[in-house]
mmCIF file with all atom_site columns, C-alpha atoms in Angstrom:
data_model
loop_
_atom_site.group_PDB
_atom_site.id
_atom_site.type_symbol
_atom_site.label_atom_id
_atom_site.label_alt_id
_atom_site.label_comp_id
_atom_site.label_asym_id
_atom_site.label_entity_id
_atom_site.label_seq_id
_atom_site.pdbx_PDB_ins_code
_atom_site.Cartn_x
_atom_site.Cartn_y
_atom_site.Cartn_z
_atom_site.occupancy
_atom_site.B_iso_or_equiv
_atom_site.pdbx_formal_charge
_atom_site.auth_seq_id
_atom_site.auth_comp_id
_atom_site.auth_asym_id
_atom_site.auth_atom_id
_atom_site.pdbx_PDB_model_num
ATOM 1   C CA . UNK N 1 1   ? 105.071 86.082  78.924  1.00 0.00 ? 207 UNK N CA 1
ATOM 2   C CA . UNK N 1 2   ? 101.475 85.624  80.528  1.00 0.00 ? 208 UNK N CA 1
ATOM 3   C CA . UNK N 1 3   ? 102.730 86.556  83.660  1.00 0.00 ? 209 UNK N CA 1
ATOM 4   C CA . UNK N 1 4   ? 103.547 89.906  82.112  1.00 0.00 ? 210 UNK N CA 1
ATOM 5   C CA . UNK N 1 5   ? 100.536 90.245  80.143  1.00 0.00 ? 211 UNK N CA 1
ATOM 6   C CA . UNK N 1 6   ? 98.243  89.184  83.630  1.00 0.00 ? 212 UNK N CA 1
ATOM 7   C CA . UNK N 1 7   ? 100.332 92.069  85.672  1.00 0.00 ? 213 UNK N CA 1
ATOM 8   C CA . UNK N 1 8   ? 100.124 94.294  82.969  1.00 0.00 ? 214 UNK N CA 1
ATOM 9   C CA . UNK N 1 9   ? 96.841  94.239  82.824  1.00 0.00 ? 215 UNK N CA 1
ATOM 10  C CA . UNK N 1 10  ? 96.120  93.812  86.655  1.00 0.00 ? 216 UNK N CA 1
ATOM 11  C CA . UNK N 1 11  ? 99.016  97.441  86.779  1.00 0.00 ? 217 UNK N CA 1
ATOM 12  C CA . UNK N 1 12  ? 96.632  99.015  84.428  1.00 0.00 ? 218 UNK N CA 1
ATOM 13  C CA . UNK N 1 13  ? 93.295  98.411  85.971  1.00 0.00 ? 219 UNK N CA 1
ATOM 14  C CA . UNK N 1 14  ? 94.861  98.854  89.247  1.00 0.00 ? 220 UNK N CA 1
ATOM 15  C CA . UNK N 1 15  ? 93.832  97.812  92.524  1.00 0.00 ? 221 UNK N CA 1
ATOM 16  C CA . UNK N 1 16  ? 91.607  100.204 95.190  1.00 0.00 ? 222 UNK N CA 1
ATOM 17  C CA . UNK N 1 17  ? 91.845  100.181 98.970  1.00 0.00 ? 223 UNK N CA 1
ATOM 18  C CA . UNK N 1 18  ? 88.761  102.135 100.809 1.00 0.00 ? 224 UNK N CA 1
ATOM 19  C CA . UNK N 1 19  ? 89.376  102.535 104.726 1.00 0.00 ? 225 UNK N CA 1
ATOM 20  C CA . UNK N 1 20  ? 88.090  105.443 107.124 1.00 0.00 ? 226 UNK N CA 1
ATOM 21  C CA . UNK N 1 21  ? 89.451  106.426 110.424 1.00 0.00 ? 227 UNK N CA 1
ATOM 22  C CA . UNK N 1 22  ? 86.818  107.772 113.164 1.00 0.00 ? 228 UNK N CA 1
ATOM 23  C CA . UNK N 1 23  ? 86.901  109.833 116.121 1.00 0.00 ? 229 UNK N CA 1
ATOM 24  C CA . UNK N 1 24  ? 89.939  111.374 115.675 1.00 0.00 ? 230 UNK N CA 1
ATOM 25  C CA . UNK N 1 25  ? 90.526  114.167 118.002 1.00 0.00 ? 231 UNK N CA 1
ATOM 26  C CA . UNK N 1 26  ? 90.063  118.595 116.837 1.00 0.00 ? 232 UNK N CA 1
ATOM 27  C CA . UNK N 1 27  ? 92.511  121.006 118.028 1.00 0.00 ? 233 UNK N CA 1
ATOM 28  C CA . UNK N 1 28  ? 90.926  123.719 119.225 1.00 0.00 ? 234 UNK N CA 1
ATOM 29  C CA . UNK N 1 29  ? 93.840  126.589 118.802 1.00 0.00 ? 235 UNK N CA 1
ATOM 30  C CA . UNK N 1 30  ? 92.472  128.347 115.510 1.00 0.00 ? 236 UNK N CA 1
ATOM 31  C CA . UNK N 1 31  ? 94.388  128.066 112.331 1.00 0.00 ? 237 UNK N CA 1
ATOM 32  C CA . UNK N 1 32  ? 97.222  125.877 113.817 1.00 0.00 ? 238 UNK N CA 1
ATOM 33  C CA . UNK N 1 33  ? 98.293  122.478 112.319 1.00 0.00 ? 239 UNK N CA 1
ATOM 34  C CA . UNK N 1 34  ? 98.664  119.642 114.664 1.00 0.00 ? 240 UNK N CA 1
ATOM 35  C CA . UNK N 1 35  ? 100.108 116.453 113.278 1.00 0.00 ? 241 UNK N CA 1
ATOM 36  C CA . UNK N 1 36  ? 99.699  112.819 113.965 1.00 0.00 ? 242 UNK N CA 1
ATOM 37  C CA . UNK N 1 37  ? 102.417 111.097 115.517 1.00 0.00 ? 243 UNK N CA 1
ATOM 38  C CA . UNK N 1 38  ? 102.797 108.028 113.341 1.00 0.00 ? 244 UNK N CA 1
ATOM 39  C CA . UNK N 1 39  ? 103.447 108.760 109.332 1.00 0.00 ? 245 UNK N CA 1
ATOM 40  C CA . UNK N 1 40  ? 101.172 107.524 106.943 1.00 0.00 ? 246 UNK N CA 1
ATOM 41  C CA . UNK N 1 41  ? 102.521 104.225 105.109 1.00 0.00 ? 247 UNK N CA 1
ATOM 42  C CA . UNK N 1 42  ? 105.020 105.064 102.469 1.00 0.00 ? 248 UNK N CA 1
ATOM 43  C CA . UNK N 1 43  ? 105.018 103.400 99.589  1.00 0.00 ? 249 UNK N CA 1
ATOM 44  C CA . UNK N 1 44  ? 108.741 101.913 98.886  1.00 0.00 ? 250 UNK N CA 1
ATOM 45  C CA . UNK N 1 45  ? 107.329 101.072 95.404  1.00 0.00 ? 251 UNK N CA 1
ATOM 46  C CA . UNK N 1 46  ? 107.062 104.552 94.692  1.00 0.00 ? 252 UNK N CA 1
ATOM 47  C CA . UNK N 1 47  ? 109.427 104.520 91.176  1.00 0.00 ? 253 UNK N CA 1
ATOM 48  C CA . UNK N 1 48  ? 106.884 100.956 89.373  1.00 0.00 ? 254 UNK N CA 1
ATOM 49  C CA . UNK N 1 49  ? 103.719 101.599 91.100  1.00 0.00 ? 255 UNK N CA 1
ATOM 50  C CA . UNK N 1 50  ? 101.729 105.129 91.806  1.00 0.00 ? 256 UNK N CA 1
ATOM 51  C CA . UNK N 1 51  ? 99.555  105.019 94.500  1.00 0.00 ? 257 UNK N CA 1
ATOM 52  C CA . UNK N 1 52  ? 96.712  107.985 94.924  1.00 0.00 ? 258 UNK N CA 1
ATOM 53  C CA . UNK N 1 53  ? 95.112  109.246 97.665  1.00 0.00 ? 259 UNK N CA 1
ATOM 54  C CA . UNK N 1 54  ? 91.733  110.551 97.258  1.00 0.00 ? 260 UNK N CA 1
ATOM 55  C CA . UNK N 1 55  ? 90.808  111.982 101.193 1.00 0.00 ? 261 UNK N CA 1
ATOM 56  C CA . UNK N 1 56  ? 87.472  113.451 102.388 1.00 0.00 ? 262 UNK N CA 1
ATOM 57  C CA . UNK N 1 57  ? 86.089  114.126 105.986 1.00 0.00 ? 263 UNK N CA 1
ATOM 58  C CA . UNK N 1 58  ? 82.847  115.143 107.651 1.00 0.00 ? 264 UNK N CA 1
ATOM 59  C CA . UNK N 1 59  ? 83.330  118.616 109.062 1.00 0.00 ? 265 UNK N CA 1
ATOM 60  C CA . UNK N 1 60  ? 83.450  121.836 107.351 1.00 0.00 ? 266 UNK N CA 1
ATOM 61  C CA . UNK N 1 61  ? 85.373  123.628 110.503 1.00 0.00 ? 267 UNK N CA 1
ATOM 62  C CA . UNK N 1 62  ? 88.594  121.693 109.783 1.00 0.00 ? 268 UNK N CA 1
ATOM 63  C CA . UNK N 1 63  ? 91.267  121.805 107.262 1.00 0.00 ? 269 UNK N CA 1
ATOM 64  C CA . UNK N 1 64  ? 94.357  118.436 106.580 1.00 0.00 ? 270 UNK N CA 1
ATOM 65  C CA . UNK N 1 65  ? 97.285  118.456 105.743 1.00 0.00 ? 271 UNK N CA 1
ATOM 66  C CA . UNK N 1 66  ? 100.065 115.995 104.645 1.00 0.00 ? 272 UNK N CA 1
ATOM 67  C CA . UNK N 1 67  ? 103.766 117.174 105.460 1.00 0.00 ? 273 UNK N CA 1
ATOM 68  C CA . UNK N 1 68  ? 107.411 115.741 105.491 1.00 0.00 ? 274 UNK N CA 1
ATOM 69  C CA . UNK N 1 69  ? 109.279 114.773 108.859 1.00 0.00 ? 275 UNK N CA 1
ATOM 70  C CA . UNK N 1 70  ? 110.820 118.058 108.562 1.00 0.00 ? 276 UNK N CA 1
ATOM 71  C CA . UNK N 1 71  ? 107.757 120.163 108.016 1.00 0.00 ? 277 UNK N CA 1
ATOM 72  C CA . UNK N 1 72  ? 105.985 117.563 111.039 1.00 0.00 ? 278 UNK N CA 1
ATOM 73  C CA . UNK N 1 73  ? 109.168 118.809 113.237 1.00 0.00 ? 279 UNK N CA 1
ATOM 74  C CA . UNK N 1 74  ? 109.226 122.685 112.428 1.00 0.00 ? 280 UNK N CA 1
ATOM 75  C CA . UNK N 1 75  ? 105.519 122.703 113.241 1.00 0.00 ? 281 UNK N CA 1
ATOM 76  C CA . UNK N 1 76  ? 105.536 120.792 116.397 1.00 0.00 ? 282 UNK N CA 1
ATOM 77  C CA . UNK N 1 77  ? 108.981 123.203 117.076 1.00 0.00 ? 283 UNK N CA 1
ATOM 78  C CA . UNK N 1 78  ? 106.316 126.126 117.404 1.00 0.00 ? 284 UNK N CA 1
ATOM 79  C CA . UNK N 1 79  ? 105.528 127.971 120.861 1.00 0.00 ? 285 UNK N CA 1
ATOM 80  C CA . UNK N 1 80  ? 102.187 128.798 122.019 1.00 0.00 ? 286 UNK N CA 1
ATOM 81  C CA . UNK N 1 81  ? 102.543 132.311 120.823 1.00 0.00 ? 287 UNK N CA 1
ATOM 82  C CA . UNK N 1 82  ? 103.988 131.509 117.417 1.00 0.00 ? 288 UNK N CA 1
ATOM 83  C CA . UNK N 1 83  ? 100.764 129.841 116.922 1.00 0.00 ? 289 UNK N CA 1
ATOM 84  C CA . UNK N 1 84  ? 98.759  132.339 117.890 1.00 0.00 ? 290 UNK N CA 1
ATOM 85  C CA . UNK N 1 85  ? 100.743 135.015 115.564 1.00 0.00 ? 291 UNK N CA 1
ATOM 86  C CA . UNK N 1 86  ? 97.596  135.982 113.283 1.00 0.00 ? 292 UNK N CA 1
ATOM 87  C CA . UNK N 1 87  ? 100.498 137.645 111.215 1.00 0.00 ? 293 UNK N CA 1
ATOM 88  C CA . UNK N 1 88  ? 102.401 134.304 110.261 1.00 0.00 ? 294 UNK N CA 1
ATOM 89  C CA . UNK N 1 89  ? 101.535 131.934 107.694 1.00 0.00 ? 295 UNK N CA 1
ATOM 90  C CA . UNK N 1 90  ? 103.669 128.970 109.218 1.00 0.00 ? 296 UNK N CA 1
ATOM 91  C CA . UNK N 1 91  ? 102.166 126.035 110.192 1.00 0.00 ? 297 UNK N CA 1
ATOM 92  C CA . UNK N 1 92  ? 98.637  127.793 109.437 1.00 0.00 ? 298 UNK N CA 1
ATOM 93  C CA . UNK N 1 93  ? 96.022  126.619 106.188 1.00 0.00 ? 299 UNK N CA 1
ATOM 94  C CA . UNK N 1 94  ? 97.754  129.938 104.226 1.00 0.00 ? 300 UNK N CA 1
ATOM 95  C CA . UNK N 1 95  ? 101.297 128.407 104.204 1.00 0.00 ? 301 UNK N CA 1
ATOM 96  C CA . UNK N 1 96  ? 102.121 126.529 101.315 1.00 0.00 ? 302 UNK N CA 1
ATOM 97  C CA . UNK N 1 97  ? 105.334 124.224 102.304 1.00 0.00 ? 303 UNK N CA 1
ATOM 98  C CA . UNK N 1 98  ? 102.535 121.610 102.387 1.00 0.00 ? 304 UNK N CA 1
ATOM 99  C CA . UNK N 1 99  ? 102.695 118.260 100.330 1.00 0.00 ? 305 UNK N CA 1
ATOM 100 C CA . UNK N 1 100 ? 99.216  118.455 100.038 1.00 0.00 ? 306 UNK N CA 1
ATOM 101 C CA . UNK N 1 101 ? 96.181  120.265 101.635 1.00 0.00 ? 307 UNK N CA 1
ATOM 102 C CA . UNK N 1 102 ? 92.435  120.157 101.986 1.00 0.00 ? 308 UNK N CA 1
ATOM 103 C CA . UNK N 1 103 ? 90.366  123.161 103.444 1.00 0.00 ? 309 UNK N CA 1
ATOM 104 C CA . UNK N 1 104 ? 86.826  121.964 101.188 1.00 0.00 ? 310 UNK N CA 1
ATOM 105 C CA . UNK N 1 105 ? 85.720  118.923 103.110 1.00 0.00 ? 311 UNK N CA 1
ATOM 106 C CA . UNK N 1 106 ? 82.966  118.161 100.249 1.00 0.00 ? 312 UNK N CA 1
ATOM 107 C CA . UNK N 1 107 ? 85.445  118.199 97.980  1.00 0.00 ? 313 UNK N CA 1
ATOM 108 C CA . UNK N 1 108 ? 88.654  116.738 99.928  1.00 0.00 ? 314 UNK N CA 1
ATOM 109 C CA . UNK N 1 109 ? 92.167  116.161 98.267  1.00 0.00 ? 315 UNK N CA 1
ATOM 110 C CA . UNK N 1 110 ? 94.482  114.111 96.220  1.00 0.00 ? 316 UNK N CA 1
ATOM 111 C CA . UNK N 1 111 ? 98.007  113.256 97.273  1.00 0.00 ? 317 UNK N CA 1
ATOM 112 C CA . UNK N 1 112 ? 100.471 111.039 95.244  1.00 0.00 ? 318 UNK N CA 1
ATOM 113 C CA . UNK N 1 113 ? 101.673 108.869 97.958  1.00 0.00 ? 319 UNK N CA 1
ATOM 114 C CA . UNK N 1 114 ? 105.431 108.692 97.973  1.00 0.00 ? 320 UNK N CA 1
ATOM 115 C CA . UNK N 1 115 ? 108.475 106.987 99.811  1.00 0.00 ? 321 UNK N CA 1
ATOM 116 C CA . UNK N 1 116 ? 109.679 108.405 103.206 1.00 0.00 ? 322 UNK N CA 1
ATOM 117 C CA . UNK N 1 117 ? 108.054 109.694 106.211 1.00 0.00 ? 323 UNK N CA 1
ATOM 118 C CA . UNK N 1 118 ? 104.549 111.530 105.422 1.00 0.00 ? 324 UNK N CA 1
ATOM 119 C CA . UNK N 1 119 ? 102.813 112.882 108.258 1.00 0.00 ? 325 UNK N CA 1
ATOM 120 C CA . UNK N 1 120 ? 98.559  113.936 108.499 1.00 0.00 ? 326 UNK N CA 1
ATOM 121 C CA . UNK N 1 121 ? 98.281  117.004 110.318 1.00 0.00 ? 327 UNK N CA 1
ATOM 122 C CA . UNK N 1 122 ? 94.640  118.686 111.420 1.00 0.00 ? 328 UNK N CA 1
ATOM 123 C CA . UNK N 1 123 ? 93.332  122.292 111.840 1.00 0.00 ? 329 UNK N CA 1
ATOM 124 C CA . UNK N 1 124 ? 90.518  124.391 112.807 1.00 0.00 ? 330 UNK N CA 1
ATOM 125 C CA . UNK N 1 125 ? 89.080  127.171 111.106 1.00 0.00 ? 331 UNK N CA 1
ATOM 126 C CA . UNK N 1 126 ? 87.580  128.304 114.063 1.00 0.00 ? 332 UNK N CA 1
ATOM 127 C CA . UNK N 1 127 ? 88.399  128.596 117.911 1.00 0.00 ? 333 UNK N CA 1
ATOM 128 C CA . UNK N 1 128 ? 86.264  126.711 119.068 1.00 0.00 ? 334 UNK N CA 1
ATOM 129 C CA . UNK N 1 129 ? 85.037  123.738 116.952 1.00 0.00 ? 335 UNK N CA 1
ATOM 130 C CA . UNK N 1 130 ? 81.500  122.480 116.050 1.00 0.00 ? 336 UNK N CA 1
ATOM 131 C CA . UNK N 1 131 ? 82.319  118.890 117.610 1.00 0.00 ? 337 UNK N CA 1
ATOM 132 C CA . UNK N 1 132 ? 85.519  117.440 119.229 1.00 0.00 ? 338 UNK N CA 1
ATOM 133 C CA . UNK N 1 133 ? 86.039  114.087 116.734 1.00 0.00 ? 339 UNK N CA 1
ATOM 134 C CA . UNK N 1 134 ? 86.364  114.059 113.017 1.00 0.00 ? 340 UNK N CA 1
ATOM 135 C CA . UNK N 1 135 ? 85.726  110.886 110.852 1.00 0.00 ? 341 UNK N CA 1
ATOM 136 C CA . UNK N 1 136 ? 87.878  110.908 107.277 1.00 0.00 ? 342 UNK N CA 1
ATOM 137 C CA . UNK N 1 137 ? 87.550  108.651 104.683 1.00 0.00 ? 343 UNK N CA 1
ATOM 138 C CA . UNK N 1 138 ? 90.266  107.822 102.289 1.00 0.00 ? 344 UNK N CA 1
ATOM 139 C CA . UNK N 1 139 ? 90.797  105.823 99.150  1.00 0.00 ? 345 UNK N CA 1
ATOM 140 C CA . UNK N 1 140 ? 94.085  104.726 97.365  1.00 0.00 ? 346 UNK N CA 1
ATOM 141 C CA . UNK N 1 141 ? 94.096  103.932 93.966  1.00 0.00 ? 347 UNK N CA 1
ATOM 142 C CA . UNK N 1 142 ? 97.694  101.581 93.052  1.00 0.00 ? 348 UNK N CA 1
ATOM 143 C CA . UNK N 1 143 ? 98.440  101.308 89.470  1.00 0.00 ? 349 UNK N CA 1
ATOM 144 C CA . UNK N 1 144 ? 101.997 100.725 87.277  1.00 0.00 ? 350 UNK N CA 1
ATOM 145 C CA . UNK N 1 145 ? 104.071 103.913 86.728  1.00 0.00 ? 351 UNK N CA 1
ATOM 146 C CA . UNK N 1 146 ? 106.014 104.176 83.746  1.00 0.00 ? 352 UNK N CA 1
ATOM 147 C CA . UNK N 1 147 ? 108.603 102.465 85.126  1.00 0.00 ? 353 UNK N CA 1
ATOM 148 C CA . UNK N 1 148 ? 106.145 99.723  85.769  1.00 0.00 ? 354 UNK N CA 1
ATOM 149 C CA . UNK N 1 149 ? 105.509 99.373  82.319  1.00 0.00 ? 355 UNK N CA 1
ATOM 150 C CA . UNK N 1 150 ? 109.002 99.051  81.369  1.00 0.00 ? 356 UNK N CA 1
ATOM 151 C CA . UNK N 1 151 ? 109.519 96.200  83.880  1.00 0.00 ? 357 UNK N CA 1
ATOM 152 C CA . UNK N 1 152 ? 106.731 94.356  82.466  1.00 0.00 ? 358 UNK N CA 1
ATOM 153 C CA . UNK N 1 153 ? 107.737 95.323  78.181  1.00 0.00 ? 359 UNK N CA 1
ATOM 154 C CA . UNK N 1 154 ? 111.310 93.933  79.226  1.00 0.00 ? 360 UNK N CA 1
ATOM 155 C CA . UNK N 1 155 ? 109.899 90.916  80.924  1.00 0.00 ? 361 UNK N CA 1
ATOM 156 C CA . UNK N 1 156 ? 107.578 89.924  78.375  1.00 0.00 ? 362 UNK N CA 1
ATOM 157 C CA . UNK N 1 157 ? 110.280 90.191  75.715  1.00 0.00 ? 363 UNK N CA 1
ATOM 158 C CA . UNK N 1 158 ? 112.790 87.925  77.746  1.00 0.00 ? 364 UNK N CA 1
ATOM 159 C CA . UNK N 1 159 ? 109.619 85.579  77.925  1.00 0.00 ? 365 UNK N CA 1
ATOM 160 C CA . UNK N 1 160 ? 109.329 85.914  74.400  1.00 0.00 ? 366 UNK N CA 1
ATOM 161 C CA . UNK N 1 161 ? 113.413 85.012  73.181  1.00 0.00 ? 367 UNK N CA 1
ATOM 162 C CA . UNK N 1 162 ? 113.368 82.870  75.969  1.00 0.00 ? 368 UNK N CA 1
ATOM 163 C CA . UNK N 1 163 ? 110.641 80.941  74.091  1.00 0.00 ? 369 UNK N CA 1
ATOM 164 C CA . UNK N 1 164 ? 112.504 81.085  70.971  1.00 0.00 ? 370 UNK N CA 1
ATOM 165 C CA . UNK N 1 165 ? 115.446 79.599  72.288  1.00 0.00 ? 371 UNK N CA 1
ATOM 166 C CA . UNK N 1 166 ? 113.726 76.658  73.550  1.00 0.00 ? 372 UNK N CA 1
ATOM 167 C CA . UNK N 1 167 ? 111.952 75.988  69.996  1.00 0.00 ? 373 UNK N CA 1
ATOM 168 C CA . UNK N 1 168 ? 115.243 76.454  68.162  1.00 0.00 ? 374 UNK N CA 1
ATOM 169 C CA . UNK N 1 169 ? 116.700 73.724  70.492  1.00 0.00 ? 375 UNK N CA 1
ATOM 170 C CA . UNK N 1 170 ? 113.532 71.425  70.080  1.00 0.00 ? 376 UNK N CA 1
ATOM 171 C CA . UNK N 1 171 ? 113.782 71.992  66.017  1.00 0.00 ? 377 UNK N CA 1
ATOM 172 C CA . UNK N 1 172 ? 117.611 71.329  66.681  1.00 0.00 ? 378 UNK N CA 1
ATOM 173 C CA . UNK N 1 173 ? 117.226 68.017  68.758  1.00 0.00 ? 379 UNK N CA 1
ATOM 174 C CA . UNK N 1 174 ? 114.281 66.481  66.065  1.00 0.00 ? 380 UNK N CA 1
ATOM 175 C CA . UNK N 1 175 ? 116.519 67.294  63.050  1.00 0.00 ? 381 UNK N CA 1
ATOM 176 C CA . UNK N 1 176 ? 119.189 65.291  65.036  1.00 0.00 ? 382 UNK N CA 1
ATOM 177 C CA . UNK N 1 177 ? 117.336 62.589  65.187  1.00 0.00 ? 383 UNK N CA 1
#
């Protein structure tokens, strides 16, 4: 039952990580999304714990993304041309097929972190950019879903008849004797 309680609380509260990543490298094709080629970490928790990601960088030139394996592939799947196309809205910071997408650096953006493959892709506003490396910073806030909850209300009751049981055998065994 306290070990419940403790991760109940500890679910609620909810634990922070606070990391940054520097020099990362600008395209300089404008309005095209270029992704990273490792995905971000999933989170295989995903249905008792909800994990937030609050991301900011330092230049106003530049616009992230998060995307799926499949939106990573149909992106990198685009010829020189197609990204050029002023006309098209694929794989540019008008389409809207993205997870999640920051063009305010000030301001950043959230993402609910999720299981699978989740990839970061960068853009530029502009053909060529102010500076070649951008530095983002990126917090992610872990706390207990609803399901999380759940887990811990079902364990702390099975504590709790568990308990029971054992005084009704103690009371049992004295009466014996």
């Amino acid at each position: 039952m306290v070990v419940s309680v403790l991760l109940s609380i500890i679910g609620t509260i909810g634990i922070t990580i606070d990391d940054s990543v520097d020099s990362v490298p600008t395209p300089n094709v404008p309005n095209s999304v270029f992704f990273a080629d490792e995905p971000v970490q999933s989170n295989p928790l995903a249905t008792f714990i909800s994990a937030n990601a609050d991301i900011t960088w330092d230049r106003s030139d530049v616009f992230l993304v998060v995307g799926d394996a499949d939106k990573k592939e149909q992106c990198d799947g685009l010829t020189f041309l197609e990204m050029m196309n002023q006309n098209s809205d694929i794989c540019t910071s008008r389409d809207n097929e993205f997870d999640a997408m920051g063009d305010d650096n000030s301001s950043g953006f959230s993402w609910s972190v999720k299981s699978g493959e989740y990839y970061v892709g960068i853009g530029t506003f502009s053909e060529t950019p102010d500076d070649f490396e951008l530095n983002v910073d990126y917090e992610v806030k872990m706390t207990f879903s609803a399901a999380g909850y759940f887990v811990m209300i079902l364990m702390l009751c099975s504590g709790f008849v568990l308990n029971k049981y054992q005084f009704f055998q103690l009371f049992a065994q004295v009466l014996k004797s």
